[in-house]
Short mmCIF file of C-alpha atoms in Angstrom, two decimals:
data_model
loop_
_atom_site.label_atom_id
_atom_site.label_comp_id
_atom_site.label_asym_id
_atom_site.label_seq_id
_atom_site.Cartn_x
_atom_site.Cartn_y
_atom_site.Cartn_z
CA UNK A 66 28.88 38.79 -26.32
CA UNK A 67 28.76 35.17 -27.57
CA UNK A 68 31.63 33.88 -25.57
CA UNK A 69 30.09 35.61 -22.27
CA UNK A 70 27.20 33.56 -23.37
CA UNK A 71 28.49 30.15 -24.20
CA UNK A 72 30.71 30.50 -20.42
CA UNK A 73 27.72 30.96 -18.69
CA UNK A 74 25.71 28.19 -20.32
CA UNK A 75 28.79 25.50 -19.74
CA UNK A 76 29.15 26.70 -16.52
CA UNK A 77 25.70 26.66 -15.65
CA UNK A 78 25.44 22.76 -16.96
CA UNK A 79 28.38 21.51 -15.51
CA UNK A 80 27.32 23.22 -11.62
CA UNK A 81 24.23 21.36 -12.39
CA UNK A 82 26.11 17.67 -13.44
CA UNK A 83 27.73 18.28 -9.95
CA UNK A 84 25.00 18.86 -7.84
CA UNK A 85 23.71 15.40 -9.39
CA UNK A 86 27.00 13.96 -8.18
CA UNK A 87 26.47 15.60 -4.41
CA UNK A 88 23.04 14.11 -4.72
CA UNK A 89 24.72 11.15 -5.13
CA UNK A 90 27.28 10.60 -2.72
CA UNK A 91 24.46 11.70 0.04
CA UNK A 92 22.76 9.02 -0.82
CA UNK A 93 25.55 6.91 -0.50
CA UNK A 94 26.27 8.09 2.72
CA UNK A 95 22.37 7.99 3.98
CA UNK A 96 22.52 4.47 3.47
CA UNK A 97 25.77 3.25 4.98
CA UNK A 98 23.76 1.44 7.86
CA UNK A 99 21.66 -0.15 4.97
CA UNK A 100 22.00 -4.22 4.68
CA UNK A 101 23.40 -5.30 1.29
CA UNK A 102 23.21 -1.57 -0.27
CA UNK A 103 25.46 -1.27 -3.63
CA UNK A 104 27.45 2.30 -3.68
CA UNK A 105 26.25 4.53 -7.05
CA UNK A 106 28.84 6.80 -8.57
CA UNK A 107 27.90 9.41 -10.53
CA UNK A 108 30.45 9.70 -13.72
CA UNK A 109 31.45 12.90 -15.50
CA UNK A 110 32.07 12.70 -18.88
CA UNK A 111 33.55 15.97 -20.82
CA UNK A 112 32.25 16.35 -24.08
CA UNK A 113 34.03 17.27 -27.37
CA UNK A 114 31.75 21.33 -26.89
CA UNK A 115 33.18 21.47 -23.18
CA UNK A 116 29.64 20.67 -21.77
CA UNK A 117 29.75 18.19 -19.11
CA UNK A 118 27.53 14.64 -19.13
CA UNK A 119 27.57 11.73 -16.61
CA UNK A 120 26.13 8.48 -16.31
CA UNK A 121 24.92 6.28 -12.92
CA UNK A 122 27.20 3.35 -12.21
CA UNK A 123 26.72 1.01 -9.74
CA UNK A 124 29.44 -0.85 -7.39
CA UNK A 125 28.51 -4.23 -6.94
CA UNK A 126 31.63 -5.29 -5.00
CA UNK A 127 30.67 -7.59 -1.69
CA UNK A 128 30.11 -5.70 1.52
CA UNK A 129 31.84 -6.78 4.78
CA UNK A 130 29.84 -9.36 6.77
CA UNK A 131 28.88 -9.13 10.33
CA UNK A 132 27.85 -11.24 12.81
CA UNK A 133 24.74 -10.85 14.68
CA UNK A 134 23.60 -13.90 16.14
CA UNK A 135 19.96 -13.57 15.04
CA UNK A 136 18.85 -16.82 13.55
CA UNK A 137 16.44 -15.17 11.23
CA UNK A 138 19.37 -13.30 9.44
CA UNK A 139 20.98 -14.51 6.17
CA UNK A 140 24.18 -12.67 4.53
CA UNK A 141 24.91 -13.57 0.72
CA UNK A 142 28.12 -14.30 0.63
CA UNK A 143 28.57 -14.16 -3.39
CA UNK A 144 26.79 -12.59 -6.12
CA UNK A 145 22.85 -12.77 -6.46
CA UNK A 146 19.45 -12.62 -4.61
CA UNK A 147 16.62 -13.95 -2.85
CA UNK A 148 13.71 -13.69 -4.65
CA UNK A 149 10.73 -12.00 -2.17
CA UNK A 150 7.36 -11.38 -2.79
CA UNK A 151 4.75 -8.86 -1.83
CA UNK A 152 0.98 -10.05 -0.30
CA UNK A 153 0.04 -8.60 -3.83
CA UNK A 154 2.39 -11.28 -5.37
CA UNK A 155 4.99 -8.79 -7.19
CA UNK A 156 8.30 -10.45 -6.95
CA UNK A 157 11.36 -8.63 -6.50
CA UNK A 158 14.71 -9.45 -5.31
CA UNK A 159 16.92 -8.47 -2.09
CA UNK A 160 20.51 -8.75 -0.70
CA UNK A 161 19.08 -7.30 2.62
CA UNK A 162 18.59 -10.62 4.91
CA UNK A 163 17.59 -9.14 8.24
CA UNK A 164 14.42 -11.77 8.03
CA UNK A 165 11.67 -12.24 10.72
CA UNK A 166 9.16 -14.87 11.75
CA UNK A 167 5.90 -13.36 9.97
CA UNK A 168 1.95 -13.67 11.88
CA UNK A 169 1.61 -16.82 9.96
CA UNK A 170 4.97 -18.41 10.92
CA UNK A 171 6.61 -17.56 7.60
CA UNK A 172 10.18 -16.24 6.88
CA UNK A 173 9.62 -12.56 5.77
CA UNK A 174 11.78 -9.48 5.04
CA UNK A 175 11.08 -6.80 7.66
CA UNK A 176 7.78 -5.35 5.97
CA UNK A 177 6.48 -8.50 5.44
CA UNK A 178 7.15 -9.45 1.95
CA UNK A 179 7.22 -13.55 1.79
CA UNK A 180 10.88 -15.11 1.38
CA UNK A 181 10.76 -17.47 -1.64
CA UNK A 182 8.13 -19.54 -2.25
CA UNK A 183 6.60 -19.39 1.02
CA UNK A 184 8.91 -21.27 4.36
CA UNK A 185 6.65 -21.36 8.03
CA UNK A 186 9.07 -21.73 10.77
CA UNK A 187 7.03 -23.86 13.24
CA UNK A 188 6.49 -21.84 16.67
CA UNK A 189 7.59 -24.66 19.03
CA UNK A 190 10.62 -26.13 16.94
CA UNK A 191 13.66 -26.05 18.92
CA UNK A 192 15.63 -24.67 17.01
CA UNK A 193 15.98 -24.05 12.85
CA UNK A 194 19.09 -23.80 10.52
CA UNK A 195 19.26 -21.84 7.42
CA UNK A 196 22.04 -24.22 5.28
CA UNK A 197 24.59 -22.75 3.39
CA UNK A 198 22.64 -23.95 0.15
CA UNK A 199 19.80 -22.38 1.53
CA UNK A 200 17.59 -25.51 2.46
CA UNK A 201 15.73 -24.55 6.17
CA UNK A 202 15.65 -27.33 8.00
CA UNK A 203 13.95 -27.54 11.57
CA UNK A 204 14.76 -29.43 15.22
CA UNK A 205 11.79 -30.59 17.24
CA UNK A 206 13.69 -31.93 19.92
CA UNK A 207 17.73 -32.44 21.04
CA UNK A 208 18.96 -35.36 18.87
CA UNK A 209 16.09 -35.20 16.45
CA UNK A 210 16.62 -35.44 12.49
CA UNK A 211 16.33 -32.46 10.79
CA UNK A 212 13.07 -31.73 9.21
CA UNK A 213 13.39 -29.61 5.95
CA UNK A 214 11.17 -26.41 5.76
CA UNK A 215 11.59 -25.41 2.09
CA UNK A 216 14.43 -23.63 0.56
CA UNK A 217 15.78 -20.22 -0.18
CA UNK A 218 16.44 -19.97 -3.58
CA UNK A 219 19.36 -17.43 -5.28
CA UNK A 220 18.74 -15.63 -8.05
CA UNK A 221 22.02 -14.37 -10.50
CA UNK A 222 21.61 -12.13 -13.13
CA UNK A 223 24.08 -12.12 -16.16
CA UNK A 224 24.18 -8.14 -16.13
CA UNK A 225 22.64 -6.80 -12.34
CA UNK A 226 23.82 -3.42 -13.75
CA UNK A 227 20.41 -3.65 -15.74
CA UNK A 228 18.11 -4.19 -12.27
CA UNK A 229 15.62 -1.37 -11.31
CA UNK A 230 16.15 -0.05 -7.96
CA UNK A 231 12.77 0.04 -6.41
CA UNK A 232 11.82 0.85 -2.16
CA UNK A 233 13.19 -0.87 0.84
CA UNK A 234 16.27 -1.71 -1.11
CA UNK A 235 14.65 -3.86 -3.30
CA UNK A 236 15.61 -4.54 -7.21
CA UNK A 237 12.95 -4.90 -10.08
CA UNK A 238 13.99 -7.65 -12.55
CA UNK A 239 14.24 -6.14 -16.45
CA UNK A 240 15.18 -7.04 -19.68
CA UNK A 241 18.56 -5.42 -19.51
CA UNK A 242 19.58 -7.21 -16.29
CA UNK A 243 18.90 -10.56 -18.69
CA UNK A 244 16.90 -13.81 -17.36
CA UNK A 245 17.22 -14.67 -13.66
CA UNK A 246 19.30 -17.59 -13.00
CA UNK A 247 18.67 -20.32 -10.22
CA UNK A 248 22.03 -20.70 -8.61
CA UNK A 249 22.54 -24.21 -7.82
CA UNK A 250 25.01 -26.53 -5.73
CA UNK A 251 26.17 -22.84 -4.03
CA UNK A 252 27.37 -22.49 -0.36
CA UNK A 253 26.34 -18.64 -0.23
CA UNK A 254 24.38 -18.19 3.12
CA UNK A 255 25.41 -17.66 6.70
CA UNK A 256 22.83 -17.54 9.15
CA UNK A 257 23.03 -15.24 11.88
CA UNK A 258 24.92 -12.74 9.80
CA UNK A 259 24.41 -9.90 7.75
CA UNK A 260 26.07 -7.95 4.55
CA UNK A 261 26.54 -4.41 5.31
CA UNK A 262 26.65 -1.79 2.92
CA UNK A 263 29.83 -1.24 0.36
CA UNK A 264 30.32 2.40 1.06
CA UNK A 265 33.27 3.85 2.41
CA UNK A 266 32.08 6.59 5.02
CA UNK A 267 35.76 8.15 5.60
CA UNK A 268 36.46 8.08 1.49
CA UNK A 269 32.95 9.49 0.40
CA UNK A 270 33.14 12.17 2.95
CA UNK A 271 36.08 13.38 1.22
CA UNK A 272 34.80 13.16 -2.21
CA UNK A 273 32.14 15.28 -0.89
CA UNK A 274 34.70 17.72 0.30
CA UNK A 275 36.22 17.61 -2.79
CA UNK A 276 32.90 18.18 -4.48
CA UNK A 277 32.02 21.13 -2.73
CA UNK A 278 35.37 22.93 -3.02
CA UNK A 279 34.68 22.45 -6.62
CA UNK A 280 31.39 23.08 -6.88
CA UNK A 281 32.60 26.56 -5.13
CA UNK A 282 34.94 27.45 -7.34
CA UNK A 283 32.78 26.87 -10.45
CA UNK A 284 30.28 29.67 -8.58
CA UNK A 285 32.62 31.79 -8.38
CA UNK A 286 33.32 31.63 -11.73
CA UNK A 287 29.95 31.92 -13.39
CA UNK A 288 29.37 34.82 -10.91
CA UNK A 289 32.43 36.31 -12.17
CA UNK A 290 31.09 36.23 -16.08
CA UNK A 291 27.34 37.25 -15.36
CA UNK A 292 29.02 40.68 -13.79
CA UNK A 293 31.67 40.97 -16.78
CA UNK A 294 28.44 39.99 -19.48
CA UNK A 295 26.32 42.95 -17.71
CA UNK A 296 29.21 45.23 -17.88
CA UNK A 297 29.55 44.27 -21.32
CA UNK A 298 25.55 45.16 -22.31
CA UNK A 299 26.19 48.34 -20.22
CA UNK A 300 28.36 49.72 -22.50
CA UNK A 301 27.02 48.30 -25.72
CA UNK A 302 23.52 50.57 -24.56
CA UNK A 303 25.67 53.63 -23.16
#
């Protein structure tokens, strides 16, 4: 009677350690079209009593860069972030560079969080240029010097493993992610570009295959063992 009861147990923890993984790889795939998004992978682990465990890693590897043409768009070509900060002044940090031109003239992320310490594109400029160091620098006129705007700092954390995902595909500075670092003498930006998400569609659609034939076939199984473990009390009672 034990062993019917220790299958169903194991079986009924490691169908639920996969559904987290399913969970998972959706959101991987629900975010494929999201600028700078890091893949998650959800780990199993087999412990010594047969029980499965797993643990949330993140894949930091560099997405592919496309070109878009939009002056307002950075990619980060290189590890790190731009520090942006709400109207509430909580600072968080982004590899998603699809900026705009805010009401007030300033660089913003698309729902309107400020873009480092503040840089107002001028309306009637001819033109600006987001440098590969990240100074902004502006163009009144053909020929003209270039007037700096500010400067878009990047952030580097010694372990970005430790950073709290928070909304809009922002992450939360903590202690495990260590002290930001100001990244200096970098050529890391390319205007008019953007980083596109690290996630494979064709190779996490087939994990997710993969998944659910598995997922399936441990069913099956604990379906199997709940019928023989009511047999089993059947004829203990008959």
């Amino acid at each position: 009677m034990y062993n019917f009861q220790a299958i169903i147990s194991k079986g009924t923890n490691n169908a639920l350690i996969q559904f987290e993984r399913f969970g998972m790889l959706a959101h991987n795939l629900s975010n494929v079209d999201t600028n700078g998004y890091k893949k998650q992978s959800f780990e199993q682990i087999l412990k010594e009593d047969g029980y499965l465990t797993g643990a949330v890693r993140t894949d930091y590897k560099q997405g592919s860069v496309r070109v878009t043409e939009n002056p307002f768009d950075v990619a980060i070509d290189g590890p790190g972030y731009i520090p942006v900060t709400s109207p509430s002044g909580e600072i968080q940090y982004t590899r998603d560079g699809a900026f705009k031109q805010g009401k007030d003239g300033y660089l913003v992320t698309s729902d309107g969080w400020i873009v480092g310490d503040g840089i107002k594109i001028p309306s009637n400029c001819l033109k600006f240029e987001i440098k590969k160091n990240g100074d902004v620098v502006a163009y009144d006129y053909k020929g003209d010097k270039p007037k700096k705007l500010g400067h878009i700092p990047l952030i580097r954390f010694d372990n970005p493993a430790g950073l709290e995902q928070a909304d809009m595909n922002r992450m939360i500075a903590t202690d495990d992610a260590g002290e930001g670092r100001l990244a200096k003498g970098h050529d890391c930006f390319k205007q008019g570009m953007l980083e596109r998400a690290n996630v494979s569609v064709y190779a996490s659609a087939n994990e997710l295959l993969r998944l659910n034939a598995s997922m399936l076939a441990s069913m099956q199984i604990l379906k199997v063992a709940d019928q023989m473990y009511n047999k089993a009390i059947n004829i203990r009672e008959a």
